[in-house]
PDB file of C-alpha atoms in Angstrom:
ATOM      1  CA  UNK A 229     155.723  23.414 117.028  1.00 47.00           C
ATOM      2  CA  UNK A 230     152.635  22.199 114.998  1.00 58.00           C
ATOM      3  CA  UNK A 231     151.852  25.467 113.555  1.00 63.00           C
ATOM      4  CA  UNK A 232     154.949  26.886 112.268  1.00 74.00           C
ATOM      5  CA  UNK A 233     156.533  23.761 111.118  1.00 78.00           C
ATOM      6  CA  UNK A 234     153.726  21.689 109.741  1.00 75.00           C
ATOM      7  CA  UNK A 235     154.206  18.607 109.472  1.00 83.00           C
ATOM      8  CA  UNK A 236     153.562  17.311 105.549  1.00 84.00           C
ATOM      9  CA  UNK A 237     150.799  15.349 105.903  1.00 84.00           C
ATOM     10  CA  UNK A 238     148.595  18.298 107.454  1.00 84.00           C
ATOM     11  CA  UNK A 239     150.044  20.183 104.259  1.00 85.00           C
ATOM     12  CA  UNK A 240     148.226  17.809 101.865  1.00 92.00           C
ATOM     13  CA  UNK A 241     145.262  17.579 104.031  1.00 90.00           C
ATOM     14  CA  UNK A 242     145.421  21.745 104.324  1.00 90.00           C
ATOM     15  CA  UNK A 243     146.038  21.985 100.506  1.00 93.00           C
ATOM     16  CA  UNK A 244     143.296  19.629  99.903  1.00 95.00           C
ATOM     17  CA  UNK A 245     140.493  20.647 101.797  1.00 95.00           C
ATOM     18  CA  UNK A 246     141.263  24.606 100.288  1.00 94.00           C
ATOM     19  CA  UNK A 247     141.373  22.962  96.615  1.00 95.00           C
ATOM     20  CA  UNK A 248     137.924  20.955  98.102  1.00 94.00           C
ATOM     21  CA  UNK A 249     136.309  24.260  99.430  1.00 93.00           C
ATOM     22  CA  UNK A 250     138.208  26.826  96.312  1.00 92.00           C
ATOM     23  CA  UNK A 251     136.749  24.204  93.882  1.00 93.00           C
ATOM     24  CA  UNK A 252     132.905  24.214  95.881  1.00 91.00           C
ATOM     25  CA  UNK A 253     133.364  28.059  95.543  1.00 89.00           C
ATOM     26  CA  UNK A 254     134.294  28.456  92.152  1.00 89.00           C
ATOM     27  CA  UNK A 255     131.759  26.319  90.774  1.00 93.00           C
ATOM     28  CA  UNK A 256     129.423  27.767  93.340  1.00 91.00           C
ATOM     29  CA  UNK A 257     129.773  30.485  95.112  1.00 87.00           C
ATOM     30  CA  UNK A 258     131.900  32.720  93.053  1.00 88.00           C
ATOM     31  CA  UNK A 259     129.201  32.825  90.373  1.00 90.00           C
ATOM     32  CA  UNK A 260     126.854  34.055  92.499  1.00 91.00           C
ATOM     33  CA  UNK A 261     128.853  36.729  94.037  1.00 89.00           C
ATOM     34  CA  UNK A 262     129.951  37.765  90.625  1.00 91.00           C
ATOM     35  CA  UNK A 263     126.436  37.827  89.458  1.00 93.00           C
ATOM     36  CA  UNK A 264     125.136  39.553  92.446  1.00 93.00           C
ATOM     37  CA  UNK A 265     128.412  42.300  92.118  1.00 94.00           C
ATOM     38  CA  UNK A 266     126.928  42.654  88.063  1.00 95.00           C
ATOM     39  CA  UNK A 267     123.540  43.439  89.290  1.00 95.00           C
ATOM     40  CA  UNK A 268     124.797  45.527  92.066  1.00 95.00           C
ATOM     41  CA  UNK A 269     126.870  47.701  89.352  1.00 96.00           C
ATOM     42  CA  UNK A 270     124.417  47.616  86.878  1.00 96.00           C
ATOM     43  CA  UNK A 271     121.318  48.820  89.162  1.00 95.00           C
ATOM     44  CA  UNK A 272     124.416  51.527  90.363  1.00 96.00           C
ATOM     45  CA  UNK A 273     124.792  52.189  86.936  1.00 95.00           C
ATOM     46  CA  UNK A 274     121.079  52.475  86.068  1.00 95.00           C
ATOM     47  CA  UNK A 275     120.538  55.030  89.313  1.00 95.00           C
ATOM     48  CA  UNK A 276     123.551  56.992  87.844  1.00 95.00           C
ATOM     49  CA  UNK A 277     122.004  57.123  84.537  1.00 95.00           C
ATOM     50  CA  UNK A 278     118.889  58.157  85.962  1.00 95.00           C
ATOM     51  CA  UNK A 279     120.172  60.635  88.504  1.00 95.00           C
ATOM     52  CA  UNK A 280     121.949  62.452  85.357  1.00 95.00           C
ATOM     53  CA  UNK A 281     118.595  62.079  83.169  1.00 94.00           C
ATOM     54  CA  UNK A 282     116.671  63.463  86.044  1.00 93.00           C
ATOM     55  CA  UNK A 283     119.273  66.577  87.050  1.00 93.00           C
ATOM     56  CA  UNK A 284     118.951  67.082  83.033  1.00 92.00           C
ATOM     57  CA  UNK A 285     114.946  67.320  83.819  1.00 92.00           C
ATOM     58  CA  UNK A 286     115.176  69.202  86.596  1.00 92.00           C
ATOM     59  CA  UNK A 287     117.662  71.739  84.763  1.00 90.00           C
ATOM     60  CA  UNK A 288     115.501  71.787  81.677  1.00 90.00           C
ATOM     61  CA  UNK A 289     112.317  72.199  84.131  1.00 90.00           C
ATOM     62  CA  UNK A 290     114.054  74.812  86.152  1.00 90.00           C
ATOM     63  CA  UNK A 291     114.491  76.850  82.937  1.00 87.00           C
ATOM     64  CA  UNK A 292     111.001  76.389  81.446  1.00 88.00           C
ATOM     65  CA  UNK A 293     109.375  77.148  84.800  1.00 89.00           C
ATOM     66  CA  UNK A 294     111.724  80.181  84.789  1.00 89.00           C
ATOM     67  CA  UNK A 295     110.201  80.582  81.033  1.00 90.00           C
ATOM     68  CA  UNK A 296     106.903  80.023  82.497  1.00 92.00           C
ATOM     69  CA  UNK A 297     107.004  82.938  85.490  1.00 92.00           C
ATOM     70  CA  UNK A 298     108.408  85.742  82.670  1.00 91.00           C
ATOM     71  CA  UNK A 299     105.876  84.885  80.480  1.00 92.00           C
ATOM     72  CA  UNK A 300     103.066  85.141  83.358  1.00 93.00           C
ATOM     73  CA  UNK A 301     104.689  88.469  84.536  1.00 93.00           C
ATOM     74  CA  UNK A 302     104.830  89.840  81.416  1.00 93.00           C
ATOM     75  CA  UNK A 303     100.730  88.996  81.149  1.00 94.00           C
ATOM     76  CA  UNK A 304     100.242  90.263  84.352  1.00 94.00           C
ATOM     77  CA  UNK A 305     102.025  93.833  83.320  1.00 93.00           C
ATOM     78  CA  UNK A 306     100.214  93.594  80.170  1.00 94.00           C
ATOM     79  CA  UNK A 307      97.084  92.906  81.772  1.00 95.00           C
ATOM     80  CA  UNK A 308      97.443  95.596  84.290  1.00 94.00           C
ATOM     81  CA  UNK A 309      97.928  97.912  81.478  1.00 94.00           C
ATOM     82  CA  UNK A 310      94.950  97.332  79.274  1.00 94.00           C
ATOM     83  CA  UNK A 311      93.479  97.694  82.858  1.00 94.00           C
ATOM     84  CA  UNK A 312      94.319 100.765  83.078  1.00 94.00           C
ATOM     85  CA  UNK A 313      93.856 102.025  79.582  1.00 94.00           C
ATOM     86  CA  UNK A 314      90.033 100.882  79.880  1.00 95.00           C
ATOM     87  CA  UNK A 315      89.957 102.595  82.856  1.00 94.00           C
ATOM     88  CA  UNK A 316      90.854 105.913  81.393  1.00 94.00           C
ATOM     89  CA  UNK A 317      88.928 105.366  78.872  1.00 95.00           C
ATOM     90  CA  UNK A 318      85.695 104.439  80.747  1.00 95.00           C
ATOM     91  CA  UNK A 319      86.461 107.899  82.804  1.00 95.00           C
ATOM     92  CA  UNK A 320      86.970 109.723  79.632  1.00 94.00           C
ATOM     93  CA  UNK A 321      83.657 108.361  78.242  1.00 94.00           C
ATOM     94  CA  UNK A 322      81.393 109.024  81.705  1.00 94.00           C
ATOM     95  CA  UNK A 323      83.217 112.693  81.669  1.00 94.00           C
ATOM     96  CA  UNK A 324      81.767 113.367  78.205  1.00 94.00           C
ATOM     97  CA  UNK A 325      78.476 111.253  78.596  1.00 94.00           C
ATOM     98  CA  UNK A 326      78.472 113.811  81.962  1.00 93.00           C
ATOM     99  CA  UNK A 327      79.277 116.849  79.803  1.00 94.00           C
ATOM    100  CA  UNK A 328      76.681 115.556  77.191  1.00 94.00           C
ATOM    101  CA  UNK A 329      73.843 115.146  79.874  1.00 94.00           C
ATOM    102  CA  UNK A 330      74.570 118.418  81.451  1.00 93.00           C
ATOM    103  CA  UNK A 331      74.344 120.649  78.398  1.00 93.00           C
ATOM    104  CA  UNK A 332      71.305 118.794  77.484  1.00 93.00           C
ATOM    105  CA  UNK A 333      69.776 119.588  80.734  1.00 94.00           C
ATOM    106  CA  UNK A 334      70.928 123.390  80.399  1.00 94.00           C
ATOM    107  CA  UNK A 335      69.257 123.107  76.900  1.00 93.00           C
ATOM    108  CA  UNK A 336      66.287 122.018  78.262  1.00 93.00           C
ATOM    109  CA  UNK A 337      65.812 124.349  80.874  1.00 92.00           C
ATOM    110  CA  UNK A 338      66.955 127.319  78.926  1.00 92.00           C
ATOM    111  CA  UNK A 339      63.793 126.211  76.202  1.00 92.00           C
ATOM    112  CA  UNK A 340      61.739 125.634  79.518  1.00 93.00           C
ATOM    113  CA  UNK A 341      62.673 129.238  80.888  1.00 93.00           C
ATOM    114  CA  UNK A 342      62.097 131.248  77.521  1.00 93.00           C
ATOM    115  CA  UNK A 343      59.008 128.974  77.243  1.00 92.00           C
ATOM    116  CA  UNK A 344      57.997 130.540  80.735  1.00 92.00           C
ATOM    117  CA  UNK A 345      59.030 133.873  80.038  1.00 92.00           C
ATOM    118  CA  UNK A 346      56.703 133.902  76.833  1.00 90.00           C
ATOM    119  CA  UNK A 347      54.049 132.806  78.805  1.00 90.00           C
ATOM    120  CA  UNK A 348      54.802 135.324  81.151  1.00 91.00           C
ATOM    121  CA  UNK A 349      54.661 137.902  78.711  1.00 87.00           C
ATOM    122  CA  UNK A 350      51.186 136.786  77.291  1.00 86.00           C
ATOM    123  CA  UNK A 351      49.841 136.611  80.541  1.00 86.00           C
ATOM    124  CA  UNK A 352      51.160 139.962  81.330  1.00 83.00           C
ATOM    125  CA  UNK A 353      50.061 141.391  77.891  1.00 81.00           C
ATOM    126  CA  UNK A 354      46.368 139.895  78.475  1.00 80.00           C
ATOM    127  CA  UNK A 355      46.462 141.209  81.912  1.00 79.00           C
ATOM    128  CA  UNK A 356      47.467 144.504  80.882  1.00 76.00           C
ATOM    129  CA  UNK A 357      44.981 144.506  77.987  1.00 73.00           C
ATOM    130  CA  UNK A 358      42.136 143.567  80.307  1.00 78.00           C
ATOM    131  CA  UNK A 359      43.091 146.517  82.443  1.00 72.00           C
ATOM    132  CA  UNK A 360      43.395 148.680  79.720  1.00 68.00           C
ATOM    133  CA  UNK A 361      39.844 147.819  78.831  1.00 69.00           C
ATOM    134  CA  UNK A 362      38.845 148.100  81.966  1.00 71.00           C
ATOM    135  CA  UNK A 363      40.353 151.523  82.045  1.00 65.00           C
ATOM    136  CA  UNK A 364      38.763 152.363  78.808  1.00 71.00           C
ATOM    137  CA  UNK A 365      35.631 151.200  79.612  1.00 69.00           C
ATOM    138  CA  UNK A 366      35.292 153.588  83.073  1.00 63.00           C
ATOM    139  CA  UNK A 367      36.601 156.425  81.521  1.00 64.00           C
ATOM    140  CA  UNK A 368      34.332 156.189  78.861  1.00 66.00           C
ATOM    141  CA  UNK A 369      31.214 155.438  80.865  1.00 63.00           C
ATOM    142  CA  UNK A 370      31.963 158.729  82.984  1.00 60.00           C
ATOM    143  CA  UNK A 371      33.116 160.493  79.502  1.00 64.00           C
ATOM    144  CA  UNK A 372      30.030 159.390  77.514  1.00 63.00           C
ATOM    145  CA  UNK A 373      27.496 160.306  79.792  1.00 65.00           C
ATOM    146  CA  UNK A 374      25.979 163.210  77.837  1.00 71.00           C
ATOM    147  CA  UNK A 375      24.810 162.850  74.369  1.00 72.00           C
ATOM    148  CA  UNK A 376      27.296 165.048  73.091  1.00 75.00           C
ATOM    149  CA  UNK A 377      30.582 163.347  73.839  1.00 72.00           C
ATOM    150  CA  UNK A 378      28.679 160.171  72.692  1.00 70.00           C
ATOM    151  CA  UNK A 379      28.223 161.529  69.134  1.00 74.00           C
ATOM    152  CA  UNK A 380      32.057 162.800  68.964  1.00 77.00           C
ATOM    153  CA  UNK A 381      33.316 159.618  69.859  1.00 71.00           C
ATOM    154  CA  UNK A 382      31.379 157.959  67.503  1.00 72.00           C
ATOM    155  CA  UNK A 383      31.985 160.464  64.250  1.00 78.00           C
ATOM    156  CA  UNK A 384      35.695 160.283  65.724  1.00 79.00           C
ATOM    157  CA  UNK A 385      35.742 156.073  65.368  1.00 71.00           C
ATOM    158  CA  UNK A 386      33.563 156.094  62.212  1.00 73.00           C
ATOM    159  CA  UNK A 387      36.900 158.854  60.475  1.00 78.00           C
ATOM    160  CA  UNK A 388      39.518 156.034  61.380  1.00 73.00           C
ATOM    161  CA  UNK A 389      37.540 153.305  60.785  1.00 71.00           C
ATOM    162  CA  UNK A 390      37.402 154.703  57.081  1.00 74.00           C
ATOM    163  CA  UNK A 391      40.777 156.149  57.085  1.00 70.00           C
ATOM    164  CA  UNK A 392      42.312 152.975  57.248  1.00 58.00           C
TER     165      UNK A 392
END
């Protein structure tokens, strides 16, 4: 019947030794654990604070990336446009420097053609002259072979020679 009628002796002794080891504790132990709990809350308290400031981070670097990609897309369509304006415009310049080239080559050869064609001419005219000469020259040797024909020629040139 020890245990659930003690007797009053084991009481004191009981009561005693808990005041001995509550007093060892308090003075002890309990300080410890209390200042271990404070720096358990306090680094749980610091984590919290810096999960929040780091969600705020992420949140505010969410919205600049998101910043960041607009801003780099609308480059890249801007980009892609002056692209393409320089390439109509480069197109539109080699089409006229073309157009520019080709009527200076039709130019060209048109001078070189009616260059050749005078030539042409010339050459024809001082062919035809030659032959005409020539011509001249055996007609009048068969024509001029008496005396008489000689002298009418010759009064015949002398009259337009002074007539003009």
């Amino acid at each position: 019947m020890g245990l659930l009628a003690p007797e009053s002796g084991l009481l004191i002794w009981m009561t005693l030794a808990f005041l001995v080891v509550f007093f060892i504790l308090a003075k002890i132990g309990f300080p410890i654990i209390l200042n271990s709990m404070q720096k358990r809350k306090d680094y749980i308290d610091s984590s919290l604070d810096a999960a929040k400031e780091a969600e705020k981070q992420l949140v505010s670097l969410k919205g600049d990336s998101e910043a960041i990609v607009a801003a780099a897309q609308s480059e890249r369509v801007s980009i892609l446009k002056d692209a393409a304006e320089q390439r109509e415009k480069m197109i539109v310049e080699a089409r006229n420097e073309a157009k520019k080239q080709a009527a200076e080559i039709i130019s060209t050869a048109k001078a070189q053609a009616l260059v050749e064609k005078e030539d042409m001419v010339k050459a024809a005219k001082s062919e035809l002259a030659m032959l005409a000469v020539e011509v001249a020259e055996k007609i009048l040797r068969g024509s001029l072979s008496d005396k008489e024909s000689r002298r009418k020629l010759s009064e015949t040139l002398m009259k337009e020679i002074t007539a003009e």
